[in-house]
Amino acid sequence: MTVGEALRLAEQRLGEAGVDTPRVDAELLLAHVLGVSRTGMHERRSQEAPDEFDDLLERRVRREPLAYVLGEWGFRRLVLHTDARALVPRPETEVVVERCLALLRDETEPRVLDLGTGTGAIALSIADERPDARVTAVDSAPDAVALARENAERLDLDIEVREGDLRAAAEGWDLVVSNPPYVHADEWESLQPEIRDWEPRDALVGEGLHEEIARLASTRLLVFEVGDGQADHVAGALASLGYADIAITSDLAEEDRVVEGRR
Ligand SMILES: C[S@@+](CC[C@H](N)C(=O)[O-])C[C@H]1O[C@@H](n2cnc3c(N)ncnc32)[C@H](O)[C@@H]1O
């Protein structure tokens, strides 16, 4: 089968499987197996499609996240290894990093904690974009710690990665950033199969973690990613815990996504 034929077939099968973006996914999978860009893939439409493509297509048809099937995913300036050991880094989390960088603008060699690091996306982006920052990444899941470490080594970014829990926030930092689990347990069944059937549940489901971290934290600056409709509540919690300069920033979809404060 040629690349052109494989593209048409894959788009149809992914559409039937309920994938939201069947055309783009088919293009990215084919480009990946060919080791070229999407444009490069179109230039090879009459070439034979590699056998390896069938396995990847089947995985995506079963609604495995595209990032897991590809094994890598772009986040800000980095390409991170991604697999079922940790949550796929989301585009909205790039705004979290943006706020951290803005708050750190006038700091020298800031000590930064990324609590619940997953792939290491936030910690590694801060280390990449603020090379003088001393960044620590903590996660309670040993699998996530292993993946974040692999990403740090592969990207040659010098961060500390360790297993730990929320108490790490109390160790004394210039900035604590966290995208903690914030999906309510009763929302679980309504989530897309890519999330519900493949991503680690412990990375997603949680309640009250923002408040807990804010209470424990010994830090001058605090930055949180929050779920839809949670920003005002989290901002209120920060105010009652004595934080000042509380601000809410929206993501590209205009959802209130980031809450920050200082104390
Ligand atoms: C929503 S994911 C965020 C992953 C990554 N920071 C990102 O933005 O893509 C939350 C992460 O917090 C970790 N986590 C959950 N509870 C935790 C706890 N009590 N202490 C430390 N990490 C925790 C999970 O294992 C998971 O990797």
Short mmCIF file of C-alpha atoms and ligand atoms in Angstrom, two decimals:
data_model
loop_
_atom_site.label_atom_id
_atom_site.label_comp_id
_atom_site.label_asym_id
_atom_site.label_seq_id
_atom_site.Cartn_x
_atom_site.Cartn_y
_atom_site.Cartn_z
CA MET A 1 0.00 0.00 0.00
CA THR A 2 1.30 3.48 -0.84
CA VAL A 3 1.59 6.30 1.67
CA GLY A 4 -1.32 8.08 -0.08
CA GLU A 5 -3.55 4.99 0.20
CA ALA A 6 -2.50 4.41 3.82
CA LEU A 7 -3.40 8.01 4.61
CA ARG A 8 -6.92 7.69 3.21
CA LEU A 9 -7.50 4.35 4.96
CA ALA A 10 -6.13 5.60 8.28
CA GLU A 11 -8.26 8.76 8.19
CA GLN A 12 -11.37 6.65 7.62
CA ARG A 13 -10.56 4.11 10.35
CA LEU A 14 -9.67 6.79 12.91
CA GLY A 15 -12.86 8.70 12.08
CA GLU A 16 -14.94 5.53 12.57
CA ALA A 17 -13.16 4.92 15.89
CA GLY A 18 -14.36 8.36 17.10
CA VAL A 19 -10.99 10.15 17.04
CA ASP A 20 -11.63 13.94 16.96
CA THR A 21 -8.91 14.79 14.44
CA PRO A 22 -8.57 11.72 12.17
CA ARG A 23 -6.80 13.48 9.29
CA VAL A 24 -4.14 15.19 11.43
CA ASP A 25 -3.53 12.03 13.46
CA ALA A 26 -3.15 9.92 10.30
CA GLU A 27 -0.68 12.45 8.89
CA LEU A 28 1.37 12.58 12.10
CA LEU A 29 1.50 8.77 12.41
CA LEU A 30 2.65 8.38 8.81
CA ALA A 31 5.18 11.20 9.09
CA HIS A 32 6.51 9.52 12.25
CA VAL A 33 7.06 6.09 10.67
CA LEU A 34 8.66 7.73 7.63
CA GLY A 35 10.86 9.89 9.89
CA VAL A 36 9.87 13.09 8.07
CA SER A 37 7.69 16.19 8.61
CA ARG A 38 4.03 16.25 7.55
CA THR A 39 5.05 18.11 4.38
CA GLY A 40 7.75 15.50 3.75
CA MET A 41 5.14 12.78 4.15
CA HIS A 42 2.95 14.37 1.43
CA GLU A 43 5.97 14.46 -0.89
CA ARG A 44 6.25 10.66 -0.47
CA ARG A 45 2.62 9.78 -1.22
CA SER A 46 3.51 7.32 -3.97
CA GLN A 47 6.17 5.53 -1.88
CA GLU A 48 5.40 2.21 -0.10
CA ALA A 49 4.05 2.76 3.46
CA PRO A 50 6.32 1.11 6.10
CA ASP A 51 4.88 -2.11 7.70
CA GLU A 52 5.35 -0.57 11.14
CA PHE A 53 2.49 1.83 10.35
CA ASP A 54 -0.21 -0.85 10.84
CA ASP A 55 0.71 -1.41 14.50
CA LEU A 56 0.73 2.29 15.30
CA LEU A 57 -2.60 2.82 13.53
CA GLU A 58 -4.19 -0.05 15.48
CA ARG A 59 -3.02 1.48 18.75
CA ARG A 60 -4.55 4.83 17.85
CA VAL A 61 -7.78 3.13 16.67
CA ARG A 62 -8.01 1.70 20.21
CA ARG A 63 -7.91 5.36 21.34
CA GLU A 64 -4.45 5.23 22.90
CA PRO A 65 -3.32 8.90 23.11
CA LEU A 66 -1.39 10.03 20.04
CA ALA A 67 1.48 11.15 22.29
CA TYR A 68 1.88 7.61 23.68
CA VAL A 69 1.73 6.04 20.21
CA LEU A 70 4.35 8.47 18.87
CA GLY A 71 6.38 8.14 22.09
CA GLU A 72 7.20 11.84 22.10
CA TRP A 73 5.36 15.13 22.34
CA GLY A 74 6.25 18.80 21.96
CA PHE A 75 5.99 21.11 24.95
CA ARG A 76 7.19 24.71 24.57
CA ARG A 77 10.75 24.41 23.12
CA LEU A 78 11.22 20.77 24.11
CA VAL A 79 10.33 17.36 22.73
CA LEU A 80 9.58 15.06 25.67
CA HIS A 81 9.37 11.28 25.75
CA THR A 82 5.80 10.34 26.56
CA ASP A 83 4.30 7.03 27.57
CA ALA A 84 1.70 5.56 29.94
CA ARG A 85 3.92 6.23 32.96
CA ALA A 86 2.78 9.88 33.08
CA LEU A 87 0.17 12.33 31.91
CA VAL A 88 0.59 13.75 28.39
CA PRO A 89 1.70 17.38 28.78
CA ARG A 90 -1.14 19.65 27.67
CA PRO A 91 -0.84 22.90 25.67
CA GLU A 92 -2.62 24.84 28.45
CA THR A 93 0.21 23.91 30.83
CA GLU A 94 2.55 25.97 28.65
CA VAL A 95 0.77 29.04 30.08
CA VAL A 96 1.72 27.87 33.59
CA VAL A 97 5.39 27.97 32.55
CA GLU A 98 4.84 31.40 30.98
CA ARG A 99 3.61 32.78 34.33
CA CYS A 100 6.53 31.19 36.22
CA LEU A 101 9.03 32.79 33.85
CA ALA A 102 7.33 36.18 34.20
CA LEU A 103 7.39 35.99 38.02
CA LEU A 104 11.06 34.91 38.00
CA ARG A 105 12.16 37.69 35.66
CA ASP A 106 13.96 39.73 38.34
CA GLU A 107 15.21 36.77 40.41
CA THR A 108 18.75 35.43 40.32
CA GLU A 109 19.35 31.69 40.54
CA PRO A 110 15.83 31.05 41.89
CA ARG A 111 15.10 27.78 43.71
CA VAL A 112 12.10 26.28 41.96
CA LEU A 113 9.98 23.24 42.86
CA ASP A 114 7.68 21.53 40.33
CA LEU A 115 5.39 19.43 42.50
CA GLY A 116 3.77 16.51 40.62
CA THR A 117 6.13 16.72 37.68
CA GLY A 118 4.86 13.82 35.51
CA THR A 119 7.02 13.82 32.35
CA GLY A 120 8.99 16.73 33.83
CA ALA A 121 7.39 19.16 31.36
CA ILE A 122 7.16 22.20 33.66
CA ALA A 123 10.46 21.66 35.48
CA LEU A 124 12.41 20.98 32.29
CA SER A 125 10.93 23.96 30.45
CA ILE A 126 11.86 26.30 33.30
CA ALA A 127 15.39 24.85 33.36
CA ASP A 128 15.59 25.24 29.59
CA GLU A 129 14.31 28.82 29.49
CA ARG A 130 15.93 29.99 32.74
CA PRO A 131 19.28 28.16 32.80
CA ASP A 132 20.31 29.84 36.07
CA ALA A 133 17.29 28.43 37.96
CA ARG A 134 17.92 25.57 40.41
CA VAL A 135 15.00 23.31 39.62
CA THR A 136 13.71 20.32 41.58
CA ALA A 137 11.01 18.01 40.22
CA VAL A 138 9.04 15.81 42.64
CA ASP A 139 6.38 13.19 42.01
CA SER A 140 4.78 10.54 44.21
CA ALA A 141 4.62 8.03 41.32
CA PRO A 142 7.91 6.14 40.85
CA ASP A 143 7.07 5.59 37.15
CA ALA A 144 6.69 9.32 36.57
CA VAL A 145 9.97 9.99 38.41
CA ALA A 146 11.74 7.50 36.12
CA LEU A 147 10.28 9.12 32.99
CA ALA A 148 11.09 12.67 34.13
CA ARG A 149 14.67 11.53 34.84
CA GLU A 150 14.97 10.00 31.39
CA ASN A 151 13.71 13.23 29.84
CA ALA A 152 16.19 15.31 31.86
CA GLU A 153 19.09 13.10 30.79
CA ARG A 154 18.07 12.97 27.16
CA LEU A 155 17.64 16.73 26.99
CA ASP A 156 20.81 17.28 29.01
CA LEU A 157 19.00 19.60 31.42
CA ASP A 158 20.41 19.69 34.92
CA ILE A 159 17.48 19.35 37.33
CA GLU A 160 17.01 17.29 40.48
CA VAL A 161 14.28 14.65 40.11
CA ARG A 162 13.05 12.72 43.13
CA GLU A 163 10.17 10.75 44.56
CA GLY A 164 8.22 12.64 47.20
CA ASP A 165 4.88 14.08 48.21
CA LEU A 166 3.26 17.41 48.99
CA ARG A 167 5.53 17.94 51.99
CA ALA A 168 8.30 18.87 49.54
CA ALA A 169 6.52 22.25 49.22
CA ALA A 170 7.52 23.09 52.79
CA GLU A 171 11.27 22.77 52.17
CA GLY A 172 11.79 26.46 51.33
CA TRP A 173 11.63 27.74 47.75
CA ASP A 174 11.51 30.93 45.74
CA LEU A 175 8.77 29.48 43.56
CA VAL A 176 6.56 26.43 43.87
CA VAL A 177 4.64 25.45 40.74
CA SER A 178 2.15 22.62 40.54
CA ASN A 179 -0.38 21.13 38.16
CA PRO A 180 -1.86 18.73 40.71
CA PRO A 181 -4.61 16.18 39.97
CA TYR A 182 -7.83 18.21 39.90
CA VAL A 183 -10.48 16.08 38.14
CA HIS A 184 -13.42 15.15 40.40
CA ALA A 185 -13.94 11.40 40.75
CA ASP A 186 -17.54 11.69 39.49
CA GLU A 187 -16.35 13.22 36.19
CA TRP A 188 -14.14 10.21 35.42
CA GLU A 189 -16.62 8.16 33.37
CA SER A 190 -17.46 11.14 31.13
CA LEU A 191 -13.84 11.72 30.09
CA GLN A 192 -12.62 10.87 26.58
CA PRO A 193 -11.33 7.26 26.19
CA GLU A 194 -7.81 8.61 25.54
CA ILE A 195 -7.79 9.91 29.10
CA ARG A 196 -10.03 7.47 30.97
CA ASP A 197 -8.63 4.26 29.49
CA TRP A 198 -4.95 5.16 29.13
CA GLU A 199 -3.65 7.96 31.32
CA PRO A 200 -2.71 7.26 34.99
CA ARG A 201 -5.83 7.87 37.09
CA ASP A 202 -3.72 9.05 40.05
CA ALA A 203 -2.30 11.81 37.87
CA LEU A 204 -5.76 13.17 37.15
CA VAL A 205 -8.20 12.56 39.99
CA GLY A 206 -7.84 14.63 43.12
CA GLU A 207 -9.62 17.18 45.25
CA GLY A 208 -8.36 19.95 47.49
CA LEU A 209 -4.70 19.54 46.56
CA HIS A 210 -4.27 23.20 45.61
CA GLU A 211 -5.31 24.31 49.10
CA GLU A 212 -3.17 21.66 50.75
CA ILE A 213 -0.06 22.71 48.82
CA ALA A 214 -0.76 26.41 49.42
CA ARG A 215 -1.10 25.77 53.16
CA LEU A 216 2.10 23.71 53.38
CA ALA A 217 4.24 25.78 51.04
CA SER A 218 7.21 27.74 52.26
CA THR A 219 7.74 29.87 49.17
CA ARG A 220 7.60 33.47 48.06
CA LEU A 221 5.86 32.65 44.77
CA LEU A 222 3.19 30.05 44.06
CA VAL A 223 1.76 29.11 40.65
CA PHE A 224 -1.04 26.58 40.07
CA GLU A 225 -2.77 25.10 37.08
CA VAL A 226 -6.48 24.71 37.91
CA GLY A 227 -9.42 22.87 36.32
CA ASP A 228 -12.35 24.48 34.51
CA GLY A 229 -14.38 26.58 36.95
CA GLN A 230 -11.89 26.20 39.83
CA ALA A 231 -9.90 29.45 39.51
CA ASP A 232 -12.05 31.69 41.74
CA HIS A 233 -12.22 29.07 44.48
CA VAL A 234 -8.43 28.51 44.45
CA ALA A 235 -7.78 32.28 44.35
CA GLY A 236 -10.07 32.66 47.40
CA ALA A 237 -8.18 29.92 49.23
CA LEU A 238 -4.87 31.69 48.54
CA ALA A 239 -6.30 34.96 49.90
CA SER A 240 -7.49 33.30 53.10
CA LEU A 241 -4.04 31.74 53.55
CA GLY A 242 -2.36 35.15 53.44
CA TYR A 243 -1.12 35.24 49.85
CA ALA A 244 -1.04 38.63 48.10
CA ASP A 245 -0.82 39.75 44.44
CA ILE A 246 -3.23 36.96 43.51
CA ALA A 247 -3.82 36.80 39.77
CA ILE A 248 -5.71 34.54 37.39
CA THR A 249 -4.52 33.96 33.81
CA SER A 250 -6.55 32.32 31.08
CA ASP A 251 -5.30 29.76 28.56
CA LEU A 252 -5.54 29.96 24.76
CA ALA A 253 -9.10 28.62 24.92
CA GLU A 254 -9.92 31.56 27.24
CA GLU A 255 -10.54 29.31 30.26
CA ASP A 256 -9.21 30.63 33.57
CA ARG A 257 -6.31 28.22 33.95
CA VAL A 258 -3.51 29.61 36.13
CA VAL A 259 -3.72 31.02 39.65
CA GLU A 260 -0.71 32.66 41.26
CA GLY A 261 0.12 34.40 44.50
CA ARG A 262 2.98 35.66 46.61
CA ARG A 263 3.69 35.65 50.37
C1 LIG B 1 -1.93 16.44 36.46
S1 LIG B 1 -0.42 15.55 36.56
C2 LIG B 1 0.72 16.80 36.07
C3 LIG B 1 1.95 16.30 35.38
C4 LIG B 1 2.85 17.40 34.81
N1 LIG B 1 3.25 18.34 35.82
C5 LIG B 1 2.14 18.15 33.70
O1 LIG B 1 1.73 19.30 33.92
O2 LIG B 1 2.02 17.60 32.59
C6 LIG B 1 -0.21 15.44 38.32
C7 LIG B 1 1.03 14.71 38.80
O3 LIG B 1 1.06 14.81 40.23
C8 LIG B 1 1.49 13.57 40.77
N2 LIG B 1 0.94 13.50 42.13
C9 LIG B 1 -0.31 13.17 42.51
N3 LIG B 1 -0.45 13.24 43.84
C10 LIG B 1 0.77 13.63 44.32
C11 LIG B 1 1.30 13.88 45.64
N4 LIG B 1 0.52 13.75 46.71
N5 LIG B 1 2.58 14.25 45.76
C12 LIG B 1 3.37 14.38 44.66
N6 LIG B 1 2.93 14.16 43.38
C13 LIG B 1 1.65 13.79 43.23
C14 LIG B 1 0.96 12.53 39.83
O4 LIG B 1 1.69 11.32 39.93
C15 LIG B 1 1.10 13.24 38.48
O5 LIG B 1 2.32 12.92 37.87
#
